[in-house]
CSV table of C-alpha atoms in Angstrom, one decimal:
chain,number,residue,atom,x,y,z
A,1,GLN,CA,5.1,-7.1,-18.8
A,2,LYS,CA,4.4,-5.7,-15.4
A,3,GLU,CA,6.1,-2.4,-14.5
A,4,VAL,CA,7.1,-3.6,-11.1
A,5,GLU,CA,7.9,-7.3,-10.7
A,6,GLN,CA,8.3,-9.4,-7.6
A,7,ASN,CA,8.5,-13.1,-7.1
A,8,SER,CA,5.1,-14.0,-5.5
A,9,GLY,CA,6.7,-16.7,-3.3
A,10,PRO,CA,6.0,-18.1,-0.9
A,11,LEU,CA,9.5,-17.7,0.4
A,12,SER,CA,10.3,-19.8,3.4
A,13,VAL,CA,13.2,-18.8,5.6
A,14,PRO,CA,14.4,-20.4,8.9
A,15,GLU,CA,14.1,-18.3,12.0
A,16,GLY,CA,17.3,-16.3,12.6
A,17,ALA,CA,18.4,-16.5,8.9
A,18,ILE,CA,18.5,-13.6,6.4
A,19,ALA,CA,15.5,-13.1,4.2
A,20,SER,CA,16.2,-11.6,0.8
A,21,LEU,CA,13.3,-10.1,-1.2
A,22,ASN,CA,13.8,-8.7,-4.7
A,23,CYS,CA,12.0,-6.3,-7.0
A,24,THR,CA,12.7,-5.2,-10.5
A,25,TYR,CA,11.2,-2.2,-12.3
A,26,SER,CA,10.8,-1.2,-15.9
A,27,ASP,CA,11.4,2.6,-15.9
A,28,ARG,CA,15.1,3.5,-15.8
A,29,GLY,CA,14.3,7.0,-14.6
A,30,SER,CA,12.4,5.9,-11.5
A,31,GLN,CA,13.3,8.1,-8.5
A,32,SER,CA,11.7,6.7,-5.3
A,33,PHE,CA,11.4,3.2,-4.0
A,34,PHE,CA,9.4,1.9,-1.0
A,35,TRP,CA,9.0,-1.4,0.8
A,36,TYR,CA,5.6,-2.1,2.5
A,37,ARG,CA,4.8,-4.9,4.8
A,38,GLN,CA,1.3,-6.3,4.8
A,39,TYR,CA,0.1,-8.8,7.4
A,40,SER,CA,-2.8,-11.1,6.3
A,41,GLY,CA,-6.1,-9.2,6.5
A,42,LYS,CA,-4.4,-5.9,7.4
A,43,SER,CA,-3.4,-2.8,5.4
A,44,PRO,CA,0.1,-2.2,4.1
A,45,GLU,CA,2.6,-0.3,6.3
A,46,LEU,CA,5.7,1.5,5.1
A,47,ILE,CA,8.9,0.0,6.5
A,48,MET,CA,11.6,1.4,4.2
A,49,SER,CA,12.2,4.0,1.6
A,50,ILE,CA,15.3,4.5,-0.6
A,51,TYR,CA,16.2,7.1,-3.2
A,52,SER,CA,20.0,6.7,-3.9
A,53,ASN,CA,22.1,3.8,-5.1
A,54,GLY,CA,23.5,1.7,-2.4
A,55,ASP,CA,22.4,0.4,0.9
A,56,LYS,CA,20.1,1.9,3.6
A,57,GLU,CA,19.9,0.2,7.0
A,58,ASP,CA,17.2,0.5,9.6
A,59,GLY,CA,17.4,-1.9,12.4
A,60,ARG,CA,17.2,-5.4,11.0
A,61,PHE,CA,16.1,-4.1,7.6
A,62,THR,CA,18.4,-3.1,4.8
A,63,ALA,CA,17.2,-1.8,1.5
A,64,GLN,CA,19.5,-2.0,-1.5
A,65,LEU,CA,19.1,0.0,-4.7
A,66,ASN,CA,20.9,-0.5,-8.0
A,67,LYS,CA,19.4,1.9,-10.6
A,68,ALA,CA,21.7,0.7,-13.4
A,69,SER,CA,20.3,-2.8,-13.1
A,70,GLN,CA,16.9,-1.6,-12.2
A,71,TYR,CA,16.4,-3.6,-9.1
A,72,VAL,CA,15.7,-2.9,-5.4
A,73,SER,CA,15.9,-5.5,-2.6
A,74,LEU,CA,15.1,-5.8,1.0
A,75,LEU,CA,17.1,-7.8,3.4
A,76,ILE,CA,15.8,-8.9,6.8
A,77,ARG,CA,18.4,-10.0,9.2
A,78,ASP,CA,17.8,-12.3,12.2
A,79,SER,CA,14.4,-13.2,10.8
A,80,GLN,CA,11.6,-13.6,13.3
A,81,PRO,CA,8.2,-15.4,13.0
A,82,SER,CA,6.6,-11.9,13.3
A,83,ASP,CA,8.3,-11.0,10.0
A,84,SER,CA,5.9,-13.5,8.2
A,85,ALA,CA,3.9,-11.3,5.9
A,86,THR,CA,3.6,-10.1,2.3
A,87,TYR,CA,6.2,-7.5,1.3
A,88,LEU,CA,5.2,-5.0,-1.4
A,89,CYS,CA,7.6,-3.1,-3.5
A,90,ALA,CA,6.4,0.3,-4.8
A,91,VAL,CA,8.1,2.7,-7.2
A,92,THR,CA,7.4,6.2,-8.6
A,93,PHE,CA,8.1,6.4,-12.3
A,94,SER,CA,9.9,9.3,-14.0
A,95,PHE,CA,7.0,10.2,-16.3
A,96,GLY,CA,4.9,11.3,-13.5
A,97,ASN,CA,5.1,11.4,-9.7
A,98,GLU,CA,1.4,11.3,-9.2
A,99,LYS,CA,1.1,7.7,-8.1
A,100,LEU,CA,3.1,4.8,-6.7
A,101,THR,CA,3.1,1.6,-8.8
A,102,PHE,CA,3.0,-1.5,-6.6
A,103,GLY,CA,4.3,-4.9,-7.3
A,104,THR,CA,2.2,-8.0,-6.6
A,105,GLY,CA,4.0,-8.7,-3.4
A,106,THR,CA,6.2,-11.6,-2.1
A,107,ARG,CA,4.7,-13.8,0.7
A,108,LEU,CA,7.4,-14.5,3.3
A,109,THR,CA,7.1,-17.2,5.9
A,110,ILE,CA,9.6,-17.5,8.7
A,111,ILE,CA,9.9,-21.1,10.0
A,112,PRO,CA,10.5,-21.4,13.7
Q,1,GLU,CA,-1.8,12.4,15.8
Q,2,ALA,CA,-2.1,12.7,12.1
Q,3,ASP,CA,-3.7,9.6,10.6
Q,4,ILE,CA,-6.1,8.2,8.1
Q,5,TYR,CA,-9.3,6.6,9.2
Q,6,GLN,CA,-11.7,4.2,7.5
Q,7,THR,CA,-15.2,3.3,8.6
Q,8,PRO,CA,-16.7,0.8,9.0
Q,9,ARG,CA,-14.0,-1.8,9.5
Q,10,TYR,CA,-16.3,-4.6,8.6
Q,11,LEU,CA,-19.6,-4.5,6.8
Q,12,VAL,CA,-22.0,-7.2,5.8
Q,13,ILE,CA,-24.9,-6.1,3.6
Q,14,GLY,CA,-27.6,-7.5,1.4
Q,15,THR,CA,-27.5,-7.4,-2.4
Q,16,GLY,CA,-29.0,-4.2,-3.9
Q,17,LYS,CA,-28.3,-2.0,-1.0
Q,18,LYS,CA,-26.5,1.4,-1.3
Q,19,ILE,CA,-23.4,1.7,0.7
Q,20,THR,CA,-20.8,4.4,1.4
Q,21,LEU,CA,-17.3,3.6,2.7
Q,22,GLU,CA,-15.8,6.5,4.6
Q,23,CYS,CA,-12.2,7.7,4.5
Q,24,SER,CA,-10.8,10.7,6.3
Q,25,GLN,CA,-7.3,11.9,6.8
Q,26,THR,CA,-5.9,14.6,9.2
Q,27,MET,CA,-2.5,15.0,7.4
Q,28,GLY,CA,-3.6,17.7,5.0
Q,29,HIS,CA,-2.7,15.5,2.1
Q,30,ASP,CA,-3.9,16.6,-1.3
Q,31,LYS,CA,-3.8,13.2,-2.9
Q,32,MET,CA,-6.1,10.3,-1.9
Q,33,TYR,CA,-6.6,6.8,-3.4
Q,34,TRP,CA,-8.9,3.8,-3.1
Q,35,TYR,CA,-7.6,0.3,-3.7
Q,36,GLN,CA,-9.5,-3.0,-3.8
Q,37,GLN,CA,-7.8,-6.1,-2.7
Q,38,ASP,CA,-9.1,-9.7,-2.5
Q,39,PRO,CA,-7.5,-12.0,0.1
Q,40,GLY,CA,-3.9,-13.0,-0.9
Q,41,MET,CA,-4.1,-10.9,-4.1
Q,42,GLU,CA,-2.5,-7.7,-5.4
Q,43,LEU,CA,-3.7,-4.2,-4.8
Q,44,HIS,CA,-5.9,-2.7,-7.6
Q,45,LEU,CA,-6.3,1.0,-7.8
Q,46,ILE,CA,-10.0,1.9,-8.4
Q,47,HIS,CA,-10.1,5.7,-7.8
Q,48,TYR,CA,-7.9,8.5,-7.0
Q,49,SER,CA,-8.0,12.3,-6.4
Q,50,TYR,CA,-5.4,15.0,-6.6
Q,51,GLY,CA,-7.5,17.6,-4.7
Q,52,VAL,CA,-10.9,19.0,-4.0
Q,53,ASN,CA,-13.3,18.4,-6.9
Q,54,SER,CA,-10.8,16.2,-8.7
Q,55,THR,CA,-11.5,12.5,-9.1
Q,56,GLU,CA,-10.2,9.9,-11.6
Q,57,LYS,CA,-10.8,6.3,-12.3
Q,58,GLY,CA,-8.0,3.9,-11.6
Q,59,ASP,CA,-6.5,1.0,-13.4
Q,60,LEU,CA,-9.3,-1.5,-12.4
Q,61,SER,CA,-12.8,-0.9,-13.6
Q,62,SER,CA,-15.2,-0.4,-10.7
Q,63,GLU,CA,-18.9,0.2,-10.4
Q,64,SER,CA,-18.2,2.4,-7.4
Q,65,THR,CA,-18.1,6.2,-7.4
Q,66,VAL,CA,-16.2,8.7,-5.3
Q,67,SER,CA,-16.4,12.4,-4.4
Q,68,ARG,CA,-13.9,14.9,-3.0
Q,69,ILE,CA,-15.7,17.9,-1.6
Q,70,ARG,CA,-13.3,18.5,1.3
Q,71,THR,CA,-9.6,17.9,1.3
Q,72,GLU,CA,-9.7,15.5,4.3
Q,73,HIS,CA,-12.7,13.4,3.1
Q,74,PHE,CA,-12.8,10.9,0.2
Q,75,PRO,CA,-15.9,8.6,0.5
Q,76,LEU,CA,-16.6,5.7,-1.9
Q,77,THR,CA,-20.1,4.7,-2.8
Q,78,LEU,CA,-21.7,1.6,-4.3
Q,79,GLU,CA,-25.2,2.4,-5.5
Q,80,SER,CA,-26.3,-1.2,-5.6
Q,81,ALA,CA,-24.1,-3.8,-3.9
Q,82,ARG,CA,-23.6,-7.2,-5.4
Q,83,PRO,CA,-21.8,-10.3,-4.2
Q,84,SER,CA,-19.0,-9.6,-6.7
Q,85,HIS,CA,-18.2,-6.4,-4.7
Q,86,THR,CA,-17.1,-8.6,-1.7
Q,87,SER,CA,-13.5,-7.5,-1.1
Q,88,GLN,CA,-11.3,-5.4,1.1
Q,89,TYR,CA,-11.2,-1.7,0.3
Q,90,LEU,CA,-8.2,0.3,1.3
Q,91,CYS,CA,-7.9,4.1,1.4
Q,92,ALA,CA,-4.5,5.9,1.2
Q,93,SER,CA,-3.2,9.4,1.0
Q,94,SER,CA,0.0,11.1,0.1
Q,95,ASP,CA,1.8,14.4,-0.3
Q,96,LEU,CA,1.6,16.2,-3.7
Q,97,ASP,CA,4.7,14.2,-4.5
Q,98,PRO,CA,4.2,10.7,-3.3
Q,99,GLY,CA,7.9,10.1,-4.0
Q,100,ASN,CA,8.7,12.0,-0.8
Q,101,TYR,CA,7.1,9.8,1.8
Q,102,GLY,CA,5.1,7.2,0.0
Q,103,TYR,CA,1.5,6.5,0.9
Q,104,THR,CA,-0.2,6.2,4.2
Q,105,PHE,CA,-2.9,3.6,4.3
Q,106,GLY,CA,-6.0,3.4,6.4
Q,107,SER,CA,-7.0,0.2,8.2
Q,108,GLY,CA,-9.3,-0.9,5.5
Q,109,THR,CA,-13.0,-1.9,5.2
Q,110,ARG,CA,-13.8,-5.5,4.7
Q,111,LEU,CA,-17.1,-5.7,2.7
Q,112,THR,CA,-19.2,-8.8,2.4
Q,113,VAL,CA,-22.3,-8.7,0.2
Q,114,VAL,CA,-24.7,-11.5,0.7
């Protein structure tokens, strides 16, 4: 069982709709959670971080964290074709903060 | 501007050649990482370092080696390149506690061995 799980997709969303990306993790004591966006052939770029239960909003992006259920999600409002990319969830585990553990990523396609 | 740099961006090289992929960062980060990623596939950690003279192998077995003689520099070397080494190599760095700000990635090196 992978420690950080994401649906690989592809997830297709019409332009202007809300895209919802989900991630579950195995360690209940995890403290820090990150969402990276990776365009094809490019390197990952950090778009959101979240550390406390609840929602965190940044522009069209909202990260949601529920530690009791061990999931973190990313909502993208008013989806644009430029949002088409692979989204990686990353978590630091409680037994050691030395590395991030990445999920396999969800490929998102925004349909014009 | 603080950043992380990888050179070259693209490299096509013949089988059996020795190559070194360069990675440098100006952020003063203690921790640095090398990932290998095939197109459309997940990231695989191949090496990491927690500071000068500290290097460890990652989760994915790799024939490459690394060194960390200076804080800002973390080169990756392949002694004898093979077609199976064809991939994208990504370098990243972080604070002592990556939970603070996550990783910063370089632009990557796309390696093709012919």
